[in-house]
PDB file of C-alpha atoms in Angstrom:
ATOM      1  CA  MET A   1       9.783 -22.880   0.401  1.00 59.00           C
ATOM      2  CA  THR A   2      12.774 -20.425  -1.464  1.00 58.00           C
ATOM      3  CA  SER A   3      13.628 -22.663  -4.325  1.00 64.00           C
ATOM      4  CA  MET A   4       9.795 -23.562  -4.279  1.00 67.00           C
ATOM      5  CA  MET A   5       8.653 -19.740  -5.327  1.00 65.00           C
ATOM      6  CA  MET A   6      11.988 -19.418  -7.362  1.00 64.00           C
ATOM      7  CA  LEU A   7      10.714 -22.005  -9.660  1.00 65.00           C
ATOM      8  CA  VAL A   8       7.491 -21.044  -9.720  1.00 67.00           C
ATOM      9  CA  SER A   9       7.482 -17.418 -10.325  1.00 62.00           C
ATOM     10  CA  HIS A  10       9.897 -18.121 -12.736  1.00 68.00           C
ATOM     11  CA  ARG A  11      12.742 -15.598 -11.027  1.00 69.00           C
ATOM     12  CA  ASN A  12      10.515 -13.100 -11.840  1.00 74.00           C
ATOM     13  CA  VAL A  13      10.552 -10.381  -8.730  1.00 77.00           C
ATOM     14  CA  PHE A  14       6.952  -9.287  -8.712  1.00 80.00           C
ATOM     15  CA  SER A  15       5.511 -12.626  -9.010  1.00 81.00           C
ATOM     16  CA  MET A  16       7.744 -13.681  -6.188  1.00 81.00           C
ATOM     17  CA  LEU A  17       6.146 -10.753  -3.798  1.00 84.00           C
ATOM     18  CA  VAL A  18       2.392 -10.998  -4.943  1.00 84.00           C
ATOM     19  CA  MET A  19       3.110 -15.187  -3.345  1.00 83.00           C
ATOM     20  CA  SER A  20       5.464 -13.645  -0.770  1.00 83.00           C
ATOM     21  CA  ALA A  21       2.217 -10.997   0.058  1.00 84.00           C
ATOM     22  CA  LEU A  22      -0.131 -13.579   0.112  1.00 84.00           C
ATOM     23  CA  ALA A  23       2.064 -16.434   2.212  1.00 81.00           C
ATOM     24  CA  SER A  24       2.585 -13.330   4.967  1.00 82.00           C
ATOM     25  CA  MET A  25      -0.580 -12.643   5.107  1.00 83.00           C
ATOM     26  CA  ILE A  26      -1.979 -16.500   5.883  1.00 82.00           C
ATOM     27  CA  VAL A  27       1.153 -17.605   8.248  1.00 79.00           C
ATOM     28  CA  GLY A  28       0.178 -14.055  10.345  1.00 77.00           C
ATOM     29  CA  MET A  29      -3.718 -15.149  10.500  1.00 79.00           C
ATOM     30  CA  ALA A  30      -4.620 -14.581  14.394  1.00 72.00           C
ATOM     31  CA  LEU A  31      -0.698 -14.776  15.257  1.00 77.00           C
ATOM     32  CA  PRO A  32       0.978 -12.021  17.498  1.00 79.00           C
ATOM     33  CA  THR A  33       3.170  -9.377  16.551  1.00 78.00           C
ATOM     34  CA  VAL A  34       6.156 -11.039  17.830  1.00 83.00           C
ATOM     35  CA  ALA A  35       5.015 -14.081  16.387  1.00 83.00           C
ATOM     36  CA  CYS A  36       4.324 -12.624  12.877  1.00 81.00           C
ATOM     37  CA  TYR A  37       7.941 -11.327  12.732  1.00 83.00           C
ATOM     38  CA  ILE A  38       9.730 -14.459  13.734  1.00 85.00           C
ATOM     39  CA  ILE A  39       7.943 -16.312  11.340  1.00 83.00           C
ATOM     40  CA  VAL A  40       7.923 -14.747   8.252  1.00 83.00           C
ATOM     41  CA  ALA A  41      11.230 -13.635   9.267  1.00 83.00           C
ATOM     42  CA  THR A  42      12.260 -17.674   8.265  1.00 84.00           C
ATOM     43  CA  MET A  43      10.376 -18.450   6.039  1.00 81.00           C
ATOM     44  CA  VAL A  44       9.637 -15.295   3.371  1.00 82.00           C
ATOM     45  CA  ALA A  45      12.611 -12.344   3.738  1.00 83.00           C
ATOM     46  CA  PRO A  46      14.596 -14.606   3.153  1.00 83.00           C
ATOM     47  CA  THR A  47      12.850 -15.992  -0.459  1.00 81.00           C
ATOM     48  CA  LEU A  48      12.786 -12.330  -1.259  1.00 83.00           C
ATOM     49  CA  ALA A  49      16.412 -11.647  -0.250  1.00 82.00           C
ATOM     50  CA  ALA A  50      17.416 -14.360  -2.625  1.00 80.00           C
ATOM     51  CA  ALA A  51      15.700 -12.679  -5.409  1.00 79.00           C
ATOM     52  CA  GLY A  52      17.693  -9.249  -4.925  1.00 82.00           C
ATOM     53  CA  VAL A  53      15.159  -7.864  -3.064  1.00 84.00           C
ATOM     54  CA  ASN A  54      17.151  -4.995  -0.648  1.00 85.00           C
ATOM     55  CA  LEU A  55      17.491  -7.147   2.547  1.00 87.00           C
ATOM     56  CA  TYR A  56      15.618  -4.787   4.749  1.00 88.00           C
ATOM     57  CA  ALA A  57      12.944  -4.451   2.344  1.00 89.00           C
ATOM     58  CA  ALA A  58      12.270  -7.735   2.464  1.00 89.00           C
ATOM     59  CA  HIS A  59      11.959  -8.139   6.282  1.00 89.00           C
ATOM     60  CA  PHE A  60       9.572  -5.549   6.077  1.00 88.00           C
ATOM     61  CA  PHE A  61       7.712  -6.256   3.361  1.00 88.00           C
ATOM     62  CA  ALA A  62       7.002  -9.604   4.992  1.00 86.00           C
ATOM     63  CA  PHE A  63       6.297  -8.257   8.459  1.00 87.00           C
ATOM     64  CA  TYR A  64       3.905  -5.546   6.729  1.00 87.00           C
ATOM     65  CA  PHE A  65       1.711  -7.831   4.842  1.00 86.00           C
ATOM     66  CA  ALA A  66       1.579 -10.201   8.057  1.00 85.00           C
ATOM     67  CA  ILE A  67       0.463  -7.502  10.307  1.00 85.00           C
ATOM     68  CA  VAL A  68      -2.636  -6.558   7.714  1.00 86.00           C
ATOM     69  CA  SER A  69      -3.568 -10.229   8.091  1.00 84.00           C
ATOM     70  CA  ASN A  70      -5.375  -8.360  10.413  1.00 84.00           C
ATOM     71  CA  ILE A  71      -7.924  -6.539   8.923  1.00 85.00           C
ATOM     72  CA  THR A  72      -8.023  -8.914   5.642  1.00 85.00           C
ATOM     73  CA  PRO A  73     -10.202 -11.156   5.397  1.00 84.00           C
ATOM     74  CA  PRO A  74     -11.728 -13.800   5.674  1.00 81.00           C
ATOM     75  CA  VAL A  75      -9.910 -14.226   9.750  1.00 81.00           C
ATOM     76  CA  ALA A  76      -9.493 -10.106   9.924  1.00 82.00           C
ATOM     77  CA  LEU A  77      -9.174 -10.299  13.692  1.00 83.00           C
ATOM     78  CA  THR A  78      -8.526  -6.873  15.013  1.00 85.00           C
ATOM     79  CA  ALA A  79     -11.487  -5.769  12.840  1.00 87.00           C
ATOM     80  CA  PHE A  80     -13.976  -8.732  14.058  1.00 89.00           C
ATOM     81  CA  VAL A  81     -13.339  -7.567  17.759  1.00 88.00           C
ATOM     82  CA  ALA A  82     -14.299  -4.073  16.795  1.00 89.00           C
ATOM     83  CA  ALA A  83     -17.105  -5.396  15.113  1.00 90.00           C
ATOM     84  CA  GLY A  84     -17.709  -6.890  18.219  1.00 89.00           C
ATOM     85  CA  ILE A  85     -17.938  -3.916  20.216  1.00 91.00           C
ATOM     86  CA  VAL A  86     -19.921  -1.957  18.317  1.00 88.00           C
ATOM     87  CA  LYS A  87     -22.138  -4.879  17.939  1.00 89.00           C
ATOM     88  CA  ALA A  88     -22.066  -4.757  13.702  1.00 89.00           C
ATOM     89  CA  SER A  89     -21.012  -7.813  10.975  1.00 90.00           C
ATOM     90  CA  PRO A  90     -18.115  -9.064  11.309  1.00 88.00           C
ATOM     91  CA  MET A  91     -17.676  -9.162   7.586  1.00 90.00           C
ATOM     92  CA  LYS A  92     -18.412  -5.969   6.530  1.00 90.00           C
ATOM     93  CA  THR A  93     -16.127  -4.430   9.407  1.00 90.00           C
ATOM     94  CA  ALA A  94     -13.508  -6.393   7.557  1.00 89.00           C
ATOM     95  CA  VAL A  95     -14.348  -6.035   3.912  1.00 89.00           C
ATOM     96  CA  THR A  96     -14.427  -1.874   5.685  1.00 87.00           C
ATOM     97  CA  ALA A  97     -11.181  -1.626   7.412  1.00 87.00           C
ATOM     98  CA  SER A  98      -9.564  -3.279   4.481  1.00 87.00           C
ATOM     99  CA  ARG A  99     -10.911  -0.506   1.787  1.00 85.00           C
ATOM    100  CA  ILE A 100      -9.735   1.943   4.407  1.00 84.00           C
ATOM    101  CA  GLY A 101      -6.593   0.711   4.976  1.00 84.00           C
ATOM    102  CA  ILE A 102      -6.187   0.259   0.921  1.00 85.00           C
ATOM    103  CA  ALA A 103      -2.747   1.427   1.530  1.00 83.00           C
ATOM    104  CA  ALA A 104      -1.146  -0.364   3.716  1.00 85.00           C
ATOM    105  CA  TYR A 105      -1.376  -3.229   1.022  1.00 88.00           C
ATOM    106  CA  ILE A 106       0.701  -0.496  -1.489  1.00 86.00           C
ATOM    107  CA  LEU A 107       3.593   0.297   1.187  1.00 87.00           C
ATOM    108  CA  PRO A 108       5.094  -2.962   1.582  1.00 88.00           C
ATOM    109  CA  PHE A 109       5.833  -2.210  -2.669  1.00 88.00           C
ATOM    110  CA  LEU A 110       6.958   0.895  -2.709  1.00 87.00           C
ATOM    111  CA  PHE A 111      10.132  -0.591   0.221  1.00 88.00           C
ATOM    112  CA  VAL A 112      11.232  -2.977  -2.181  1.00 87.00           C
ATOM    113  CA  TRP A 113      10.892  -0.602  -5.321  1.00 85.00           C
ATOM    114  CA  TYR A 114      11.795   2.630  -3.148  1.00 85.00           C
ATOM    115  CA  PRO A 115      14.554   1.627  -0.631  1.00 86.00           C
ATOM    116  CA  GLY A 116      15.096   5.204   0.230  1.00 88.00           C
ATOM    117  CA  VAL A 117      11.488   5.144   1.948  1.00 89.00           C
ATOM    118  CA  LEU A 118      13.477   2.455   4.270  1.00 89.00           C
ATOM    119  CA  LEU A 119      16.170   5.246   4.245  1.00 88.00           C
ATOM    120  CA  GLN A 120      18.616   3.139   2.747  1.00 87.00           C
ATOM    121  CA  GLY A 121      20.200   4.985  -0.288  1.00 85.00           C
ATOM    122  CA  THR A 122      21.258   8.333  -0.554  1.00 89.00           C
ATOM    123  CA  VAL A 123      20.214  11.708   0.417  1.00 91.00           C
ATOM    124  CA  PRO A 124      18.292  12.867  -3.126  1.00 90.00           C
ATOM    125  CA  GLU A 125      16.920   9.239  -3.422  1.00 88.00           C
ATOM    126  CA  ILE A 126      15.822   8.805  -0.265  1.00 90.00           C
ATOM    127  CA  ALA A 127      13.775  12.344  -0.639  1.00 91.00           C
ATOM    128  CA  THR A 128      12.370  11.733  -4.242  1.00 86.00           C
ATOM    129  CA  ALA A 129      11.294   8.365  -2.602  1.00 86.00           C
ATOM    130  CA  CYS A 130      10.142   9.515   0.189  1.00 89.00           C
ATOM    131  CA  ILE A 131       7.911  12.230  -1.730  1.00 86.00           C
ATOM    132  CA  ARG A 132       7.108   9.472  -4.832  1.00 84.00           C
ATOM    133  CA  SER A 133       5.384   7.067  -1.599  1.00 86.00           C
ATOM    134  CA  MET A 134       3.819  10.021  -0.022  1.00 86.00           C
ATOM    135  CA  PHE A 135       1.896  11.017  -3.124  1.00 83.00           C
ATOM    136  CA  THR A 136       0.951   7.222  -4.073  1.00 85.00           C
ATOM    137  CA  ILE A 137       0.311   6.388  -0.570  1.00 87.00           C
ATOM    138  CA  ILE A 138      -2.260   9.735  -0.220  1.00 87.00           C
ATOM    139  CA  THR A 139      -3.784   9.567  -3.047  1.00 88.00           C
ATOM    140  CA  ILE A 140      -4.946   6.098  -3.731  1.00 88.00           C
ATOM    141  CA  ALA A 141      -6.395   6.297   0.151  1.00 86.00           C
ATOM    142  CA  VAL A 142      -8.290   9.608  -0.187  1.00 87.00           C
ATOM    143  CA  ALA A 143      -9.511   7.629  -3.896  1.00 88.00           C
ATOM    144  CA  PHE A 144     -10.750   5.168  -2.251  1.00 86.00           C
ATOM    145  CA  GLY A 145     -12.239   6.886   0.494  1.00 82.00           C
ATOM    146  CA  GLY A 146     -13.980   8.536  -1.618  1.00 81.00           C
ATOM    147  CA  ALA A 147     -14.220  12.089   0.039  1.00 81.00           C
ATOM    148  CA  TRP A 148     -12.109  14.681   0.703  1.00 81.00           C
ATOM    149  CA  PHE A 149     -12.478  17.787   2.727  1.00 78.00           C
ATOM    150  CA  ARG A 150     -15.971  16.541   3.585  1.00 79.00           C
ATOM    151  CA  VAL A 151     -16.899  16.890  -0.213  1.00 82.00           C
ATOM    152  CA  LYS A 152     -17.032  13.489  -2.202  1.00 86.00           C
ATOM    153  CA  MET A 153     -15.446  12.632  -5.340  1.00 86.00           C
ATOM    154  CA  PRO A 154     -17.659  11.684  -8.502  1.00 88.00           C
ATOM    155  CA  LEU A 155     -16.478   8.082  -8.989  1.00 89.00           C
ATOM    156  CA  TRP A 156     -15.032   9.279 -12.932  1.00 90.00           C
ATOM    157  CA  MET A 157     -11.961  11.699 -10.373  1.00 90.00           C
ATOM    158  CA  SER A 158     -11.835   8.826  -8.627  1.00 89.00           C
ATOM    159  CA  GLY A 159     -10.697   6.291 -11.013  1.00 90.00           C
ATOM    160  CA  LEU A 160      -8.263   9.725 -12.164  1.00 91.00           C
ATOM    161  CA  MET A 161      -6.659   9.785  -9.377  1.00 90.00           C
ATOM    162  CA  ILE A 162      -5.474   5.967  -9.159  1.00 89.00           C
ATOM    163  CA  ALA A 163      -4.583   5.937 -12.398  1.00 90.00           C
ATOM    164  CA  ALA A 164      -2.322   9.054 -12.315  1.00 89.00           C
ATOM    165  CA  ALA A 165      -1.260   7.066  -8.695  1.00 87.00           C
ATOM    166  CA  VAL A 166      -0.234   4.032 -10.479  1.00 84.00           C
ATOM    167  CA  CYS A 167       1.672   5.708 -13.229  1.00 84.00           C
ATOM    168  CA  ILE A 168       3.611   7.744 -10.154  1.00 82.00           C
ATOM    169  CA  PHE A 169       4.322   4.598  -9.289  1.00 76.00           C
ATOM    170  CA  LEU A 170       5.369   2.856 -12.434  1.00 73.00           C
ATOM    171  CA  PRO A 171       8.861   3.436 -13.971  1.00 65.00           C
ATOM    172  CA  PHE A 172       8.306   5.615 -16.551  1.00 64.00           C
ATOM    173  CA  SER A 173      10.002   9.201 -15.481  1.00 68.00           C
ATOM    174  CA  PHE A 174       7.396  10.406 -18.561  1.00 77.00           C
ATOM    175  CA  LEU A 175       4.926  10.263 -16.563  1.00 79.00           C
ATOM    176  CA  ASN A 176       5.550  11.328 -13.269  1.00 80.00           C
ATOM    177  CA  LEU A 177       4.907  15.151 -13.785  1.00 84.00           C
ATOM    178  CA  PRO A 178       1.455  15.149 -15.870  1.00 87.00           C
ATOM    179  CA  SER A 179       0.461  12.458 -12.996  1.00 87.00           C
ATOM    180  CA  TYR A 180       1.909  14.539  -9.889  1.00 88.00           C
ATOM    181  CA  GLY A 181      -0.172  17.716 -12.111  1.00 90.00           C
ATOM    182  CA  VAL A 182      -3.660  15.683 -12.075  1.00 90.00           C
ATOM    183  CA  ILE A 183      -3.555  14.554  -8.192  1.00 89.00           C
ATOM    184  CA  ILE A 184      -2.588  18.284  -7.558  1.00 90.00           C
ATOM    185  CA  GLY A 185      -5.220  19.584  -9.780  1.00 91.00           C
ATOM    186  CA  CYS A 186      -7.919  17.226  -8.476  1.00 88.00           C
ATOM    187  CA  PHE A 187      -6.996  17.766  -4.589  1.00 90.00           C
ATOM    188  CA  ALA A 188      -7.405  21.347  -5.522  1.00 90.00           C
ATOM    189  CA  VAL A 189     -11.075  21.217  -7.025  1.00 89.00           C
ATOM    190  CA  LEU A 190     -12.198  19.464  -3.948  1.00 87.00           C
ATOM    191  CA  TYR A 191     -10.564  21.989  -1.812  1.00 88.00           C
ATOM    192  CA  MET A 192     -11.727  24.449  -3.685  1.00 88.00           C
ATOM    193  CA  ARG A 193     -15.830  22.763  -3.445  1.00 86.00           C
ATOM    194  CA  SER A 194     -15.025  22.854   0.216  1.00 85.00           C
ATOM    195  CA  ARG A 195     -14.735  26.294   0.583  1.00 85.00           C
ATOM    196  CA  ARG A 196     -17.721  26.422  -1.378  1.00 83.00           C
ATOM    197  CA  MET A 197     -19.774  24.680   0.864  1.00 79.00           C
ATOM    198  CA  THR A 198     -18.629  26.273   3.788  1.00 76.00           C
ATOM    199  CA  ALA A 199     -18.847  29.749   2.693  1.00 71.00           C
ATOM    200  CA  GLY A 200     -22.689  28.502   1.963  1.00 60.00           C
TER     201      GLY A 200
END
């Protein structure tokens, strides 16, 4: 499997991550947690490690996507069980679960690009990675959720916040500060609107 993925991706790390994510989700469908990890640890993680990905990050990446398959259509075993309990549409429940849990699909990539999230590296590297990841995850989760402080977000603001979060994620340092400013500004606007609603 390692040689095949290396060949198809032309040793491009991002391509390998995408293929590994898909492979992990397919392998992890409807499997218990321990079985998920055993399979992806032997099939997927070695491929990423061979491509130069941090060993801890490779294992966490594969395991995370294997578990996320429980809320990812078309199988989405956990979402289907929840839909049965509340007598809701299984597929709509799975799609909603994927939208609400969108951050779970982003975090494994942060493990790879910023190993400091897994406490790998120096103290400044760990602190920087955690701050970047926190801003990225919270922003994307709120933007896809469409509301903050009980205030519905306009579509343009959601798009702006997602774009800013992507800019933080990218390795271009000159975009970081403006992106942080945009995100903090959007959160401040939503908070002030919430205060006005409460006061009114």
